[in-house]
Every structure is written in structure tokens, then in C-alpha cells.
């Protein structure tokens, strides 16, 4: 009889433990899902500006021409009332190798990971223009405008990846992402600081696939010759006018 009572107690304890575990697991899973939903926001965009430069054009000259085109674009957008403090601009720069087969006509996309005062944001951009991207020895500049769901106080570039689709191999020796106050759609004096991600590629990186639909990816976190993480922060100064006010560059 004593043994039977002890057995009943053991069974009762086991049932209670199972009930407790079944109650705890959904809450734990819900908490993880909430973190992922609130802190990691993923979106896809396309560049509004693309410029390609031959090897004999200096980086300074290419940047000057790019910034002029950038300001021309934003002056029109501001005039149309399309720009607010929710808009931020970053630039992607790639330089294709000089080898005979380094250029590609394959599709390329890049995912940039941003850290902001509201959490993590991942933006994927497709870097494709008919016939003029990633030619041998050329440097390609892409301007990307991203619109957040709310006005941000600051943005940091964390890391980035770049991917090639298909079997038309691509080799590159530069992959750079940057954000400066001069690039931003509002007046430069509304911002402070800058953010830069320029992983070391030594001496060249190559992407290729075994199938036409496959994607091969180079990620700054794992494939760069240095640590492959960005540094610096670009911040929006406290506006003297209400959020949404626009200015000229």
C-alpha cells in the first residue's frame, strides 16, 4: 500500500512538471518571435542612381560626379514633396577585376545590415542595369534611398553581403558601402558624422555557381581579410522644424 501511494505521488509530480513545461514553452517561443519581429526588419529596394566609371577615372572625380547627380535627383524629389526625415541614402561601390573573364552579365544583389536607434534593419537591393554593370576593370556606383517607417535619430552600417546568380562568374576587388551627410536628401547641416563599411578584399573575390538559378554569396562578416564590420554613425540633428520638414542641399 505504501509503495502504491509513493508511485501515485511520483506520477502526480511528473504530470505537474509536464503541465508547467507545456505552459512555459509557448511563452518562450512567443518572446523570441517578438524580438525577431520588432528588431529585425527586412525590405527590398532598387537603386535610384547608377553610374559606371572606367579605370582611368580617379575615385575623387567619380565621387564628385556621383554626388552632383545625387543632388540633382534630390532637388527634384524635394520640390515634389517626396522627402522627409524618414529618408536615408547609402551608396554601394563595386570594382570589377581586370581579368579577361572577371566581368559578368549575371544578376547581382546586396544585403546591407543597419543598426539604428529603433533596432536592426536589413535592406536588399538588386544591382542590375541592362548591359552596363560590372564590366572588366570598371567601378560601379549605386545610390539607394531607403524609407524607414519612422524618423530615426541615428544609423550605423554593420555588415553587408553581395551575391551573384547564375554561372557567369564575377570577380571583384572592391565592395564598399558608405553613408555621409553630403549624400542625404535633406541639407547636409541637418546631419552629423558618417558611417563606412569597406571590407578588405585580398587580392580579389570571385562568385560563381554550378546552376543557372543558384546564388553565390560573399559576406563581409566571414569573407573579408579584416573583421569586415562597419564603423561610425550618421545622426540626424534635433530639428528646429517639425519632422518632415525638407531643405535644400
PDB file of C-alpha atoms in Angstrom:
ATOM      1  CA  UNK A   1       0.000   0.000   0.000  1.00  0.00           C
ATOM      2  CA  UNK A   2       2.839   2.358   0.904  1.00  0.00           C
ATOM      3  CA  UNK A   3       4.566   1.571  -2.371  1.00  0.00           C
ATOM      4  CA  UNK A   4       1.376   2.305  -4.300  1.00  0.00           C
ATOM      5  CA  UNK A   5       0.961   5.703  -2.607  1.00  0.00           C
ATOM      6  CA  UNK A   6       4.574   6.602  -3.401  1.00  0.00           C
ATOM      7  CA  UNK A   7       4.022   5.628  -7.024  1.00  0.00           C
ATOM      8  CA  UNK A   8       0.925   7.852  -7.194  1.00  0.00           C
ATOM      9  CA  UNK A   9       2.941  10.783  -5.822  1.00  0.00           C
ATOM     10  CA  UNK A  10       5.667  10.255  -8.414  1.00  0.00           C
ATOM     11  CA  UNK A  11       3.110  10.140 -11.243  1.00  0.00           C
ATOM     12  CA  UNK A  12       1.411  13.296  -9.912  1.00  0.00           C
ATOM     13  CA  UNK A  13       4.720  15.187  -9.742  1.00  0.00           C
ATOM     14  CA  UNK A  14       5.575  14.108 -13.292  1.00  0.00           C
ATOM     15  CA  UNK A  15       2.182  15.298 -14.589  1.00  0.00           C
ATOM     16  CA  UNK A  16       2.611  18.673 -12.858  1.00  0.00           C
ATOM     17  CA  UNK A  17       6.078  19.067 -14.355  1.00  0.00           C
ATOM     18  CA  UNK A  18       4.740  18.318 -17.841  1.00  0.00           C
ATOM     19  CA  UNK A  19       1.954  20.886 -17.378  1.00  0.00           C
ATOM     20  CA  UNK A  20       4.466  23.539 -16.274  1.00  0.00           C
ATOM     21  CA  UNK A  21       6.732  22.857 -19.235  1.00  0.00           C
ATOM     22  CA  UNK A  22       3.841  22.985 -21.689  1.00  0.00           C
ATOM     23  CA  UNK A  23       2.817  26.355 -20.267  1.00  0.00           C
ATOM     24  CA  UNK A  24       6.327  27.827 -20.413  1.00  0.00           C
ATOM     25  CA  UNK A  25       7.366  26.841 -23.947  1.00  0.00           C
ATOM     26  CA  UNK A  26       4.775  28.864 -25.897  1.00  0.00           C
ATOM     27  CA  UNK A  27       5.671  31.976 -23.874  1.00  0.00           C
ATOM     28  CA  UNK A  28       9.362  31.463 -24.580  1.00  0.00           C
ATOM     29  CA  UNK A  29       8.706  30.927 -28.281  1.00  0.00           C
ATOM     30  CA  UNK A  30       6.434  33.973 -28.367  1.00  0.00           C
ATOM     31  CA  UNK A  31       9.147  36.097 -26.762  1.00  0.00           C
ATOM     32  CA  UNK A  32      11.711  35.030 -29.388  1.00  0.00           C
ATOM     33  CA  UNK A  33       9.270  35.729 -32.212  1.00  0.00           C
ATOM     34  CA  UNK A  34       8.533  39.173 -30.803  1.00  0.00           C
ATOM     35  CA  UNK A  35      12.244  40.013 -30.719  1.00  0.00           C
ATOM     36  CA  UNK A  36      12.652  38.957 -34.330  1.00  0.00           C
ATOM     37  CA  UNK A  37       9.569  40.894 -35.405  1.00  0.00           C
ATOM     38  CA  UNK A  38      10.403  44.090 -33.534  1.00  0.00           C
ATOM     39  CA  UNK A  39      14.158  44.302 -34.042  1.00  0.00           C
ATOM     40  CA  UNK A  40      14.838  42.804 -37.490  1.00  0.00           C
ATOM     41  CA  UNK A  41      13.002  44.428 -40.379  1.00  0.00           C
ATOM     42  CA  UNK A  42      13.838  43.199 -43.886  1.00  0.00           C
ATOM     43  CA  UNK A  43      12.943  45.091 -47.072  1.00  0.00           C
ATOM     44  CA  UNK A  44      13.917  45.076 -50.744  1.00  0.00           C
ATOM     45  CA  UNK A  45      14.621  48.187 -52.820  1.00  0.00           C
ATOM     46  CA  UNK A  46      16.247  49.174 -56.111  1.00  0.00           C
ATOM     47  CA  UNK A  47      18.879  51.864 -56.692  1.00  0.00           C
ATOM     48  CA  UNK A  48      17.634  55.205 -57.996  1.00  0.00           C
ATOM     49  CA  UNK A  49      21.054  56.103 -59.362  1.00  0.00           C
ATOM     50  CA  UNK A  50      23.768  54.076 -61.105  1.00  0.00           C
ATOM     51  CA  UNK A  51      26.998  55.362 -62.633  1.00  0.00           C
ATOM     52  CA  UNK A  52      29.834  53.332 -64.138  1.00  0.00           C
ATOM     53  CA  UNK A  53      33.412  54.615 -64.488  1.00  0.00           C
ATOM     54  CA  UNK A  54      36.433  53.368 -66.409  1.00  0.00           C
ATOM     55  CA  UNK A  55      39.679  52.583 -64.620  1.00  0.00           C
ATOM     56  CA  UNK A  56      41.292  55.849 -65.757  1.00  0.00           C
ATOM     57  CA  UNK A  57      38.760  57.949 -63.789  1.00  0.00           C
ATOM     58  CA  UNK A  58      40.045  58.721 -60.291  1.00  0.00           C
ATOM     59  CA  UNK A  59      37.969  57.899 -57.230  1.00  0.00           C
ATOM     60  CA  UNK A  60      37.807  61.601 -56.327  1.00  0.00           C
ATOM     61  CA  UNK A  61      36.481  62.564 -59.755  1.00  0.00           C
ATOM     62  CA  UNK A  62      33.997  59.695 -59.810  1.00  0.00           C
ATOM     63  CA  UNK A  63      32.704  60.638 -56.343  1.00  0.00           C
ATOM     64  CA  UNK A  64      32.329  64.275 -57.389  1.00  0.00           C
ATOM     65  CA  UNK A  65      30.285  63.344 -60.454  1.00  0.00           C
ATOM     66  CA  UNK A  66      28.200  60.907 -58.443  1.00  0.00           C
ATOM     67  CA  UNK A  67      27.427  63.489 -55.738  1.00  0.00           C
ATOM     68  CA  UNK A  68      26.404  66.048 -58.362  1.00  0.00           C
ATOM     69  CA  UNK A  69      23.961  63.572 -59.896  1.00  0.00           C
ATOM     70  CA  UNK A  70      22.709  62.715 -56.418  1.00  0.00           C
ATOM     71  CA  UNK A  71      21.945  66.334 -55.560  1.00  0.00           C
ATOM     72  CA  UNK A  72      20.215  66.883 -58.889  1.00  0.00           C
ATOM     73  CA  UNK A  73      17.948  63.913 -58.225  1.00  0.00           C
ATOM     74  CA  UNK A  74      17.068  65.023 -54.698  1.00  0.00           C
ATOM     75  CA  UNK A  75      16.406  68.626 -55.666  1.00  0.00           C
ATOM     76  CA  UNK A  76      13.595  67.323 -57.876  1.00  0.00           C
ATOM     77  CA  UNK A  77      12.279  64.963 -55.195  1.00  0.00           C
ATOM     78  CA  UNK A  78      12.268  67.744 -52.602  1.00  0.00           C
ATOM     79  CA  UNK A  79      10.394  70.048 -54.979  1.00  0.00           C
ATOM     80  CA  UNK A  80       7.737  67.338 -55.300  1.00  0.00           C
ATOM     81  CA  UNK A  81       7.465  66.995 -51.517  1.00  0.00           C
ATOM     82  CA  UNK A  82       8.608  63.369 -51.531  1.00  0.00           C
ATOM     83  CA  UNK A  83      11.410  63.668 -48.956  1.00  0.00           C
ATOM     84  CA  UNK A  84      11.216  63.664 -45.154  1.00  0.00           C
ATOM     85  CA  UNK A  85      13.338  62.713 -42.143  1.00  0.00           C
ATOM     86  CA  UNK A  86      12.350  59.095 -42.778  1.00  0.00           C
ATOM     87  CA  UNK A  87      14.537  59.022 -45.916  1.00  0.00           C
ATOM     88  CA  UNK A  88      18.183  57.998 -45.716  1.00  0.00           C
ATOM     89  CA  UNK A  89      20.670  57.379 -48.511  1.00  0.00           C
ATOM     90  CA  UNK A  90      23.571  54.978 -48.748  1.00  0.00           C
ATOM     91  CA  UNK A  91      25.967  54.151 -51.579  1.00  0.00           C
ATOM     92  CA  UNK A  92      27.331  50.827 -52.788  1.00  0.00           C
ATOM     93  CA  UNK A  93      30.578  50.786 -54.759  1.00  0.00           C
ATOM     94  CA  UNK A  94      31.956  47.754 -56.595  1.00  0.00           C
ATOM     95  CA  UNK A  95      35.056  47.452 -58.755  1.00  0.00           C
ATOM     96  CA  UNK A  96      35.337  44.558 -61.194  1.00  0.00           C
ATOM     97  CA  UNK A  97      38.707  42.900 -61.740  1.00  0.00           C
ATOM     98  CA  UNK A  98      40.880  43.415 -64.819  1.00  0.00           C
ATOM     99  CA  UNK A  99      40.995  39.750 -65.782  1.00  0.00           C
ATOM    100  CA  UNK A 100      39.660  38.634 -69.149  1.00  0.00           C
ATOM    101  CA  UNK A 101      36.728  36.783 -67.582  1.00  0.00           C
ATOM    102  CA  UNK A 102      36.174  38.944 -64.471  1.00  0.00           C
ATOM    103  CA  UNK A 103      33.134  40.822 -65.837  1.00  0.00           C
ATOM    104  CA  UNK A 104      29.631  39.387 -65.728  1.00  0.00           C
ATOM    105  CA  UNK A 105      26.132  39.853 -67.098  1.00  0.00           C
ATOM    106  CA  UNK A 106      24.695  37.860 -64.195  1.00  0.00           C
ATOM    107  CA  UNK A 107      22.182  39.258 -61.708  1.00  0.00           C
ATOM    108  CA  UNK A 108      23.679  40.690 -58.522  1.00  0.00           C
ATOM    109  CA  UNK A 109      22.076  41.704 -55.238  1.00  0.00           C
ATOM    110  CA  UNK A 110      23.424  43.079 -51.981  1.00  0.00           C
ATOM    111  CA  UNK A 111      22.051  42.950 -48.442  1.00  0.00           C
ATOM    112  CA  UNK A 112      23.177  45.648 -46.010  1.00  0.00           C
ATOM    113  CA  UNK A 113      22.576  45.335 -42.280  1.00  0.00           C
ATOM    114  CA  UNK A 114      21.875  48.579 -40.434  1.00  0.00           C
ATOM    115  CA  UNK A 115      21.792  49.199 -36.706  1.00  0.00           C
ATOM    116  CA  UNK A 116      19.532  52.097 -35.704  1.00  0.00           C
ATOM    117  CA  UNK A 117      18.034  53.574 -32.563  1.00  0.00           C
ATOM    118  CA  UNK A 118      14.857  51.580 -33.331  1.00  0.00           C
ATOM    119  CA  UNK A 119      16.548  48.207 -33.933  1.00  0.00           C
ATOM    120  CA  UNK A 120      18.046  46.224 -36.807  1.00  0.00           C
ATOM    121  CA  UNK A 121      17.065  46.749 -40.435  1.00  0.00           C
ATOM    122  CA  UNK A 122      18.189  44.596 -43.386  1.00  0.00           C
ATOM    123  CA  UNK A 123      17.847  46.121 -46.851  1.00  0.00           C
ATOM    124  CA  UNK A 124      18.375  44.061 -50.004  1.00  0.00           C
ATOM    125  CA  UNK A 125      18.999  45.878 -53.271  1.00  0.00           C
ATOM    126  CA  UNK A 126      19.214  44.435 -56.795  1.00  0.00           C
ATOM    127  CA  UNK A 127      22.160  45.968 -58.656  1.00  0.00           C
ATOM    128  CA  UNK A 128      21.131  45.313 -62.235  1.00  0.00           C
ATOM    129  CA  UNK A 129      21.037  47.581 -65.264  1.00  0.00           C
ATOM    130  CA  UNK A 130      20.875  46.223 -68.843  1.00  0.00           C
ATOM    131  CA  UNK A 131      24.295  45.808 -70.387  1.00  0.00           C
ATOM    132  CA  UNK A 132      26.432  48.228 -68.376  1.00  0.00           C
ATOM    133  CA  UNK A 133      27.061  46.726 -64.930  1.00  0.00           C
ATOM    134  CA  UNK A 134      30.242  45.017 -63.792  1.00  0.00           C
ATOM    135  CA  UNK A 135      32.319  45.329 -66.949  1.00  0.00           C
ATOM    136  CA  UNK A 136      36.020  44.429 -66.823  1.00  0.00           C
ATOM    137  CA  UNK A 137      38.024  46.986 -64.816  1.00  0.00           C
ATOM    138  CA  UNK A 138      35.070  49.310 -64.205  1.00  0.00           C
ATOM    139  CA  UNK A 139      33.843  50.832 -60.954  1.00  0.00           C
ATOM    140  CA  UNK A 140      30.079  50.963 -60.390  1.00  0.00           C
ATOM    141  CA  UNK A 141      28.389  53.402 -58.009  1.00  0.00           C
ATOM    142  CA  UNK A 142      24.819  52.838 -56.817  1.00  0.00           C
ATOM    143  CA  UNK A 143      22.697  55.326 -54.885  1.00  0.00           C
ATOM    144  CA  UNK A 144      19.992  53.754 -52.735  1.00  0.00           C
ATOM    145  CA  UNK A 145      17.220  55.674 -50.989  1.00  0.00           C
ATOM    146  CA  UNK A 146      15.635  53.838 -48.074  1.00  0.00           C
ATOM    147  CA  UNK A 147      12.492  54.966 -46.280  1.00  0.00           C
ATOM    148  CA  UNK A 148      12.022  53.854 -42.702  1.00  0.00           C
ATOM    149  CA  UNK A 149       8.640  53.551 -41.024  1.00  0.00           C
ATOM    150  CA  UNK A 150       9.512  56.377 -38.652  1.00  0.00           C
ATOM    151  CA  UNK A 151      12.078  59.154 -38.301  1.00  0.00           C
ATOM    152  CA  UNK A 152      15.388  57.863 -36.959  1.00  0.00           C
ATOM    153  CA  UNK A 153      17.907  59.570 -34.703  1.00  0.00           C
ATOM    154  CA  UNK A 154      20.945  57.669 -35.989  1.00  0.00           C
ATOM    155  CA  UNK A 155      22.063  54.901 -38.356  1.00  0.00           C
ATOM    156  CA  UNK A 156      25.139  52.653 -38.361  1.00  0.00           C
ATOM    157  CA  UNK A 157      26.366  50.344 -41.112  1.00  0.00           C
ATOM    158  CA  UNK A 158      27.009  46.967 -39.509  1.00  0.00           C
ATOM    159  CA  UNK A 159      27.872  44.494 -42.290  1.00  0.00           C
ATOM    160  CA  UNK A 160      26.952  43.591 -45.857  1.00  0.00           C
ATOM    161  CA  UNK A 161      26.894  40.746 -48.351  1.00  0.00           C
ATOM    162  CA  UNK A 162      26.870  40.631 -52.139  1.00  0.00           C
ATOM    163  CA  UNK A 163      25.541  37.743 -54.246  1.00  0.00           C
ATOM    164  CA  UNK A 164      25.724  36.585 -57.861  1.00  0.00           C
ATOM    165  CA  UNK A 165      23.058  34.494 -59.573  1.00  0.00           C
ATOM    166  CA  UNK A 166      23.930  32.005 -62.285  1.00  0.00           C
ATOM    167  CA  UNK A 167      27.061  30.613 -63.906  1.00  0.00           C
ATOM    168  CA  UNK A 168      28.504  33.781 -65.452  1.00  0.00           C
ATOM    169  CA  UNK A 169      31.381  34.212 -62.976  1.00  0.00           C
ATOM    170  CA  UNK A 170      32.154  37.630 -61.500  1.00  0.00           C
ATOM    171  CA  UNK A 171      35.425  38.696 -59.842  1.00  0.00           C
ATOM    172  CA  UNK A 172      35.748  41.958 -57.903  1.00  0.00           C
ATOM    173  CA  UNK A 173      38.398  43.671 -55.813  1.00  0.00           C
ATOM    174  CA  UNK A 174      36.279  46.367 -54.170  1.00  0.00           C
ATOM    175  CA  UNK A 175      32.978  46.275 -52.313  1.00  0.00           C
ATOM    176  CA  UNK A 176      32.233  49.376 -50.278  1.00  0.00           C
ATOM    177  CA  UNK A 177      29.143  50.749 -48.538  1.00  0.00           C
ATOM    178  CA  UNK A 178      29.060  54.244 -47.092  1.00  0.00           C
ATOM    179  CA  UNK A 179      26.746  56.942 -45.770  1.00  0.00           C
ATOM    180  CA  UNK A 180      27.798  60.580 -45.457  1.00  0.00           C
ATOM    181  CA  UNK A 181      25.841  63.691 -44.558  1.00  0.00           C
ATOM    182  CA  UNK A 182      26.506  65.062 -48.055  1.00  0.00           C
ATOM    183  CA  UNK A 183      24.630  62.085 -49.541  1.00  0.00           C
ATOM    184  CA  UNK A 184      21.485  62.611 -47.500  1.00  0.00           C
ATOM    185  CA  UNK A 185      18.367  64.057 -49.122  1.00  0.00           C
ATOM    186  CA  UNK A 186      17.980  66.925 -46.643  1.00  0.00           C
ATOM    187  CA  UNK A 187      20.513  69.702 -46.111  1.00  0.00           C
ATOM    188  CA  UNK A 188      23.905  68.352 -45.034  1.00  0.00           C
ATOM    189  CA  UNK A 189      23.902  70.590 -41.957  1.00  0.00           C
ATOM    190  CA  UNK A 190      20.947  68.616 -40.600  1.00  0.00           C
ATOM    191  CA  UNK A 191      23.243  65.618 -40.060  1.00  0.00           C
ATOM    192  CA  UNK A 192      26.444  64.800 -38.229  1.00  0.00           C
ATOM    193  CA  UNK A 193      29.019  62.052 -38.622  1.00  0.00           C
ATOM    194  CA  UNK A 194      29.254  59.308 -41.231  1.00  0.00           C
ATOM    195  CA  UNK A 195      29.286  55.524 -41.445  1.00  0.00           C
ATOM    196  CA  UNK A 196      31.593  53.364 -43.551  1.00  0.00           C
ATOM    197  CA  UNK A 197      31.908  49.691 -44.412  1.00  0.00           C
ATOM    198  CA  UNK A 198      34.928  48.884 -46.568  1.00  0.00           C
ATOM    199  CA  UNK A 199      35.997  45.269 -46.050  1.00  0.00           C
ATOM    200  CA  UNK A 200      39.472  44.276 -47.178  1.00  0.00           C
ATOM    201  CA  UNK A 201      39.480  42.024 -50.260  1.00  0.00           C
ATOM    202  CA  UNK A 202      42.884  40.443 -50.746  1.00  0.00           C
ATOM    203  CA  UNK A 203      43.561  40.346 -53.623  1.00  0.00           C
ATOM    204  CA  UNK A 204      40.264  39.544 -55.363  1.00  0.00           C
ATOM    205  CA  UNK A 205      36.960  37.811 -54.643  1.00  0.00           C
ATOM    206  CA  UNK A 206      35.106  35.612 -57.123  1.00  0.00           C
ATOM    207  CA  UNK A 207      31.484  34.482 -57.228  1.00  0.00           C
ATOM    208  CA  UNK A 208      30.255  31.571 -59.336  1.00  0.00           C
ATOM    209  CA  UNK A 209      27.585  28.857 -59.335  1.00  0.00           C
ATOM    210  CA  UNK A 210      27.013  25.367 -60.656  1.00  0.00           C
ATOM    211  CA  UNK A 211      23.447  26.153 -61.729  1.00  0.00           C
ATOM    212  CA  UNK A 212      21.674  28.971 -63.538  1.00  0.00           C
ATOM    213  CA  UNK A 213      19.385  29.638 -60.574  1.00  0.00           C
ATOM    214  CA  UNK A 214      21.946  29.316 -57.785  1.00  0.00           C
ATOM    215  CA  UNK A 215      23.248  32.219 -55.705  1.00  0.00           C
ATOM    216  CA  UNK A 216      26.854  32.504 -54.538  1.00  0.00           C
ATOM    217  CA  UNK A 217      27.414  34.988 -51.710  1.00  0.00           C
ATOM    218  CA  UNK A 218      30.363  36.960 -50.364  1.00  0.00           C
ATOM    219  CA  UNK A 219      29.722  38.238 -46.816  1.00  0.00           C
ATOM    220  CA  UNK A 220      31.870  40.873 -45.130  1.00  0.00           C
ATOM    221  CA  UNK A 221      31.416  39.151 -41.753  1.00  0.00           C
ATOM    222  CA  UNK A 222      33.053  35.928 -42.894  1.00  0.00           C
ATOM    223  CA  UNK A 223      34.969  36.503 -46.136  1.00  0.00           C
ATOM    224  CA  UNK A 224      36.814  39.797 -45.663  1.00  0.00           C
ATOM    225  CA  UNK A 225      40.548  39.868 -44.982  1.00  0.00           C
ATOM    226  CA  UNK A 226      39.834  42.054 -41.921  1.00  0.00           C
ATOM    227  CA  UNK A 227      36.915  41.820 -39.487  1.00  0.00           C
ATOM    228  CA  UNK A 228      34.504  43.053 -42.164  1.00  0.00           C
ATOM    229  CA  UNK A 229      32.343  45.235 -39.923  1.00  0.00           C
ATOM    230  CA  UNK A 230      31.423  48.870 -40.418  1.00  0.00           C
ATOM    231  CA  UNK A 231      32.317  51.783 -38.190  1.00  0.00           C
ATOM    232  CA  UNK A 232      30.965  55.246 -37.472  1.00  0.00           C
ATOM    233  CA  UNK A 233      27.468  56.632 -37.042  1.00  0.00           C
ATOM    234  CA  UNK A 234      25.499  59.182 -39.016  1.00  0.00           C
ATOM    235  CA  UNK A 235      22.961  61.067 -36.930  1.00  0.00           C
ATOM    236  CA  UNK A 236      20.082  63.410 -37.623  1.00  0.00           C
ATOM    237  CA  UNK A 237      20.393  66.555 -35.535  1.00  0.00           C
ATOM    238  CA  UNK A 238      17.414  67.610 -33.477  1.00  0.00           C
ATOM    239  CA  UNK A 239      15.367  69.605 -35.983  1.00  0.00           C
ATOM    240  CA  UNK A 240      14.325  73.163 -35.284  1.00  0.00           C
ATOM    241  CA  UNK A 241      11.323  72.472 -37.510  1.00  0.00           C
ATOM    242  CA  UNK A 242       8.809  69.614 -37.162  1.00  0.00           C
ATOM    243  CA  UNK A 243       9.749  66.168 -38.563  1.00  0.00           C
ATOM    244  CA  UNK A 244       9.046  66.026 -42.256  1.00  0.00           C
ATOM    245  CA  UNK A 245      10.441  69.496 -42.935  1.00  0.00           C
ATOM    246  CA  UNK A 246      12.618  69.479 -46.014  1.00  0.00           C
ATOM    247  CA  UNK A 247      15.534  71.606 -47.065  1.00  0.00           C
ATOM    248  CA  UNK A 248      17.853  72.089 -49.967  1.00  0.00           C
ATOM    249  CA  UNK A 249      21.275  70.513 -50.215  1.00  0.00           C
TER     250      UNK A 249
END
